[in-house]
Short mmCIF file of C-alpha atoms in Angstrom, two decimals:
data_model
loop_
_atom_site.label_atom_id
_atom_site.label_comp_id
_atom_site.label_asym_id
_atom_site.label_seq_id
_atom_site.Cartn_x
_atom_site.Cartn_y
_atom_site.Cartn_z
CA UNK A 1 58.72 34.27 70.03
CA UNK A 2 59.48 37.66 71.07
CA UNK A 3 59.63 38.47 74.84
CA UNK A 4 56.66 41.41 73.26
CA UNK A 5 53.74 40.80 70.85
CA UNK A 6 54.07 43.20 67.75
CA UNK A 7 51.30 44.23 65.12
CA UNK A 8 51.14 44.70 61.31
CA UNK A 9 48.73 47.60 60.48
CA UNK A 10 47.40 49.04 56.89
CA UNK A 11 47.61 53.23 56.82
CA UNK A 12 45.12 55.39 54.94
CA UNK A 13 48.26 55.81 52.31
CA UNK A 14 48.58 51.95 51.58
CA UNK A 15 51.49 51.95 53.67
CA UNK A 16 51.87 48.23 56.42
CA UNK A 17 53.19 49.56 59.29
CA UNK A 18 54.59 47.50 62.46
CA UNK A 19 54.28 48.36 65.89
CA UNK A 20 54.96 46.18 69.06
CA UNK A 21 52.49 46.61 71.72
CA UNK A 22 52.92 48.75 74.93
CA UNK A 23 52.33 45.32 77.26
CA UNK A 24 50.24 44.95 80.76
CA UNK A 25 53.44 46.09 82.63
CA UNK A 26 54.18 48.94 80.77
CA UNK A 27 50.40 49.89 81.11
CA UNK A 28 50.01 49.26 84.33
CA UNK A 29 53.41 51.29 85.49
CA UNK A 30 52.23 54.37 83.18
CA UNK A 31 48.15 53.80 84.70
CA UNK A 32 50.14 53.95 88.14
CA UNK A 33 52.15 57.00 87.27
CA UNK A 34 48.52 58.66 86.11
CA UNK A 35 46.63 57.73 88.95
CA UNK A 36 49.33 59.30 91.22
CA UNK A 37 49.25 62.75 89.38
CA UNK A 38 45.39 62.47 89.02
CA UNK A 39 45.43 62.13 93.00
CA UNK A 40 47.23 64.94 93.75
CA UNK A 41 44.96 67.28 91.38
CA UNK A 42 42.20 65.94 93.15
CA UNK A 43 43.69 66.39 96.62
CA UNK A 44 44.28 70.42 95.33
CA UNK A 45 40.57 70.66 94.07
CA UNK A 46 39.21 69.10 97.43
CA UNK A 47 41.87 71.37 99.89
CA UNK A 48 40.92 74.30 97.28
CA UNK A 49 37.28 73.57 98.14
CA UNK A 50 36.77 73.31 101.20
CA UNK A 51 38.49 76.46 101.72
CA UNK A 52 35.96 78.36 99.22
CA UNK A 53 32.82 76.48 100.40
CA UNK A 54 33.44 77.49 104.07
CA UNK A 55 34.33 81.18 102.94
CA UNK A 56 31.01 81.33 101.00
CA UNK A 57 28.87 79.68 103.81
CA UNK A 58 30.32 82.33 105.57
CA UNK A 59 29.12 84.87 103.05
CA UNK A 60 25.62 83.27 102.85
CA UNK A 61 24.87 83.12 106.59
CA UNK A 62 24.75 87.14 106.45
CA UNK A 63 22.04 87.72 104.13
CA UNK A 64 19.99 84.16 104.67
CA UNK A 65 19.18 81.98 107.41
CA UNK A 66 18.83 78.67 105.86
CA UNK A 67 22.24 77.04 104.09
CA UNK A 68 20.81 73.95 103.36
CA UNK A 69 20.32 75.25 99.83
CA UNK A 70 23.67 76.57 99.43
CA UNK A 71 25.40 72.95 100.53
CA UNK A 72 23.15 71.39 98.31
CA UNK A 73 24.90 73.09 95.11
CA UNK A 74 28.16 73.16 96.54
CA UNK A 75 28.27 69.39 96.64
CA UNK A 76 26.25 69.41 93.17
CA UNK A 77 29.29 71.81 91.74
CA UNK A 78 32.38 69.25 93.60
CA UNK A 79 30.37 66.44 92.20
CA UNK A 80 31.02 68.28 88.58
CA UNK A 81 34.44 68.96 89.04
CA UNK A 82 35.16 65.52 90.90
CA UNK A 83 33.68 63.51 87.57
CA UNK A 84 35.08 66.59 85.11
CA UNK A 85 38.96 66.03 86.98
CA UNK A 86 38.10 61.69 86.66
CA UNK A 87 37.14 62.29 83.17
CA UNK A 88 38.88 64.90 81.78
CA UNK A 89 42.55 64.47 83.17
CA UNK A 90 43.10 61.33 80.12
CA UNK A 91 41.37 62.94 77.74
CA UNK A 92 42.55 66.15 78.15
CA UNK A 93 46.18 64.64 77.61
CA UNK A 94 45.93 62.49 75.22
CA UNK A 95 44.19 64.67 73.06
CA UNK A 96 47.06 67.17 73.48
CA UNK A 97 50.00 64.83 73.35
CA UNK A 98 48.46 63.08 70.75
CA UNK A 99 47.38 59.58 72.43
CA UNK A 100 50.09 60.46 75.69
CA UNK A 101 49.31 61.23 79.10
CA UNK A 102 52.44 61.98 81.54
CA UNK A 103 52.72 58.63 82.69
CA UNK A 104 52.03 56.95 79.04
CA UNK A 105 55.09 59.44 77.75
CA UNK A 106 57.22 58.60 81.16
CA UNK A 107 57.19 54.82 80.28
CA UNK A 108 57.31 55.89 76.14
CA UNK A 109 54.39 54.25 75.44
CA UNK A 110 51.24 56.21 72.86
CA UNK A 111 47.31 55.32 72.07
CA UNK A 112 47.09 54.91 68.54
CA UNK A 113 44.43 54.33 66.19
CA UNK A 114 44.08 50.80 64.58
CA UNK A 115 44.93 52.62 60.93
CA UNK A 116 48.77 53.36 63.02
CA UNK A 117 47.53 57.32 63.39
CA UNK A 118 47.28 59.10 66.88
CA UNK A 119 44.32 59.22 68.91
CA UNK A 120 41.96 62.50 68.73
CA UNK A 121 39.53 63.82 70.87
CA UNK A 122 36.75 60.96 69.75
CA UNK A 123 39.01 58.32 70.28
CA UNK A 124 40.04 59.63 74.21
CA UNK A 125 36.82 60.44 75.21
CA UNK A 126 35.43 56.82 74.22
CA UNK A 127 38.43 55.48 75.78
CA UNK A 128 37.72 57.55 79.09
CA UNK A 129 34.30 56.92 79.37
CA UNK A 130 34.72 53.21 79.01
CA UNK A 131 37.31 53.22 81.79
CA UNK A 132 35.28 52.58 84.73
CA UNK A 133 34.26 49.37 83.21
CA UNK A 134 37.76 48.30 82.48
CA UNK A 135 38.43 49.32 86.55
CA UNK A 136 35.57 46.99 87.33
CA UNK A 137 36.57 43.64 88.86
CA UNK A 138 39.96 44.18 86.61
CA UNK A 139 37.92 43.70 83.71
CA UNK A 140 40.28 45.38 81.73
CA UNK A 141 43.13 43.42 82.81
CA UNK A 142 41.48 40.44 81.87
CA UNK A 143 40.95 41.80 78.31
CA UNK A 144 44.73 43.03 77.77
CA UNK A 145 46.28 39.74 79.12
CA UNK A 146 43.77 37.23 77.25
CA UNK A 147 43.94 39.45 73.38
CA UNK A 148 46.07 39.40 71.07
CA UNK A 149 45.90 42.98 70.09
CA UNK A 150 46.08 43.54 73.87
CA UNK A 151 42.94 45.79 74.28
CA UNK A 152 40.80 46.75 76.90
CA UNK A 153 37.00 47.10 76.62
CA UNK A 154 37.53 50.96 75.81
CA UNK A 155 39.99 50.03 73.23
CA UNK A 156 38.02 47.95 71.63
CA UNK A 157 35.05 50.56 71.47
CA UNK A 158 37.53 53.36 70.53
CA UNK A 159 39.08 51.62 68.03
CA UNK A 160 42.66 52.15 69.58
CA UNK A 161 45.90 50.42 70.76
CA UNK A 162 48.49 50.78 72.81
CA UNK A 163 52.00 50.77 71.33
CA UNK A 164 55.59 51.60 72.13
CA UNK A 165 56.75 54.56 71.18
CA UNK A 166 59.64 53.35 68.98
CA UNK A 167 63.11 55.89 67.73
CA UNK A 168 63.99 55.60 64.35
CA UNK A 169 66.44 53.71 63.58
CA UNK A 170 69.42 55.59 61.79
CA UNK A 171 70.62 53.29 59.61
CA UNK A 172 69.25 53.43 56.28
CA UNK A 173 68.86 49.96 53.24
CA UNK A 174 68.20 52.94 50.51
CA UNK A 175 70.05 55.55 48.70
CA UNK A 176 69.47 59.03 49.59
CA UNK A 177 70.21 62.10 47.14
CA UNK A 178 72.45 64.87 48.00
CA UNK A 179 69.81 67.22 47.34
CA UNK A 180 67.71 65.95 49.98
CA UNK A 181 70.93 66.10 52.81
CA UNK A 182 71.46 69.93 52.04
CA UNK A 183 67.08 70.08 52.57
CA UNK A 184 67.82 68.28 55.74
CA UNK A 185 69.94 71.31 57.45
CA UNK A 186 67.32 73.38 56.21
CA UNK A 187 64.39 71.83 57.71
CA UNK A 188 66.10 71.11 61.21
CA UNK A 189 65.46 75.60 61.33
CA UNK A 190 62.42 76.18 58.93
CA UNK A 191 60.19 73.13 59.50
CA UNK A 192 58.05 72.22 63.14
CA UNK A 193 59.45 68.12 62.77
CA UNK A 194 57.82 67.68 67.04
CA UNK A 195 54.69 67.43 64.77
CA UNK A 196 56.07 64.36 62.85
CA UNK A 197 54.76 61.28 64.89
CA UNK A 198 56.58 58.05 64.80
CA UNK A 199 53.62 56.43 63.01
CA UNK A 200 54.07 59.59 60.20
CA UNK A 201 58.11 58.59 60.25
CA UNK A 202 57.40 55.17 59.31
CA UNK A 203 55.25 56.02 56.49
CA UNK A 204 58.05 57.58 54.95
CA UNK A 205 60.49 55.32 55.67
CA UNK A 206 58.18 52.19 54.19
CA UNK A 207 57.04 54.44 51.50
CA UNK A 208 61.24 55.03 50.50
CA UNK A 209 62.23 51.35 51.06
CA UNK A 210 59.89 50.56 48.71
CA UNK A 211 59.74 53.11 45.80
CA UNK A 212 61.76 51.46 43.55
CA UNK A 213 59.66 48.44 43.50
CA UNK A 214 56.60 50.22 42.41
CA UNK A 215 55.81 51.55 38.80
CA UNK A 216 56.54 54.94 37.83
CA UNK A 217 53.38 56.65 37.82
CA UNK A 218 52.65 55.29 41.08
CA UNK A 219 55.38 55.84 42.66
CA UNK A 220 55.13 59.92 41.53
CA UNK A 221 51.59 60.12 42.33
CA UNK A 222 52.22 58.58 46.38
CA UNK A 223 55.30 60.63 46.43
CA UNK A 224 53.12 64.05 45.86
CA UNK A 225 50.67 62.73 48.04
CA UNK A 226 53.09 62.27 51.43
CA UNK A 227 55.04 65.43 50.48
CA UNK A 228 52.08 67.44 51.02
CA UNK A 229 50.57 65.64 53.68
CA UNK A 230 53.88 65.81 55.51
CA UNK A 231 54.88 69.79 54.31
CA UNK A 232 51.14 71.09 55.45
CA UNK A 233 52.31 68.45 58.93
CA UNK A 234 55.07 70.41 59.76
CA UNK A 235 54.10 73.66 59.37
CA UNK A 236 56.47 74.50 56.10
CA UNK A 237 55.18 77.24 53.80
CA UNK A 238 57.29 76.38 50.32
CA UNK A 239 59.59 73.78 49.58
CA UNK A 240 62.96 75.16 47.47
CA UNK A 241 62.71 75.13 43.65
CA UNK A 242 64.07 72.08 41.95
CA UNK A 243 63.09 69.84 44.79
CA UNK A 244 61.26 66.88 43.91
CA UNK A 245 58.64 65.01 45.76
CA UNK A 246 60.90 62.48 46.61
CA UNK A 247 63.79 64.44 47.55
CA UNK A 248 61.63 66.35 50.07
CA UNK A 249 61.03 63.24 51.78
CA UNK A 250 64.43 62.26 52.08
CA UNK A 251 65.18 64.90 53.64
CA UNK A 252 62.30 64.76 56.10
CA UNK A 253 63.79 61.80 57.08
CA UNK A 254 66.69 62.43 57.35
CA UNK A 255 65.68 66.09 59.59
CA UNK A 256 63.72 63.91 61.74
CA UNK A 257 66.88 61.36 62.73
CA UNK A 258 68.66 64.00 63.17
CA UNK A 259 66.03 66.39 65.21
CA UNK A 260 65.36 63.01 67.29
CA UNK A 261 69.31 62.43 67.78
CA UNK A 262 69.84 65.55 69.60
CA UNK A 263 66.81 65.00 72.37
#
């Protein structure tokens, strides 16, 4: 039995991927970091809000005698902003950083969907809205510890998992063409490899590993499909002439590894 739970997911490309679940320890540490940052943001807001409220009350009293209506407006606006910061922090970062917050990035874990893809705005919103319920009486901790997939309630509703962000393995057990090695050097300059997530890399790797066992027609169709998706993902305008879909995927595989090795 391993120290960490692993889970196999089937991607839309019919490729099976294996991930290591984040675990309660990593998730707790990430949440602690996020709460510190969130608290600093909230304190800054409260400090600025206090100064602005005082100034507004002074200006208001110069024109009106009763400041009760202004006070109600200030309290309402502060509650709205407080709620936006509380809910919006996780939604903003998990959407912008493709399943990561500052805390998750520091601990190297990520939120993904049940199909292996990165979390988007709908998933991040559902997870954030259900966070208060998960925090109530430590329900989230209970679900994570005793669930095989280590999901809190927000994960079950949003259809997400929290997994460790694993670095790609440099060694390969399949042949790579010379054309791919040459193209890989070009991709490091011309392509935006930062848009390629670990789960995207894993799909490419699994295809390259299993392509020799596929029928020729199926291999051709699958390689073209993956190549088109990856080309769009890394914002590459065009592929050099004479480069097949298989050569292109091999090149992306190599370029991604070399790009991560320099991080």
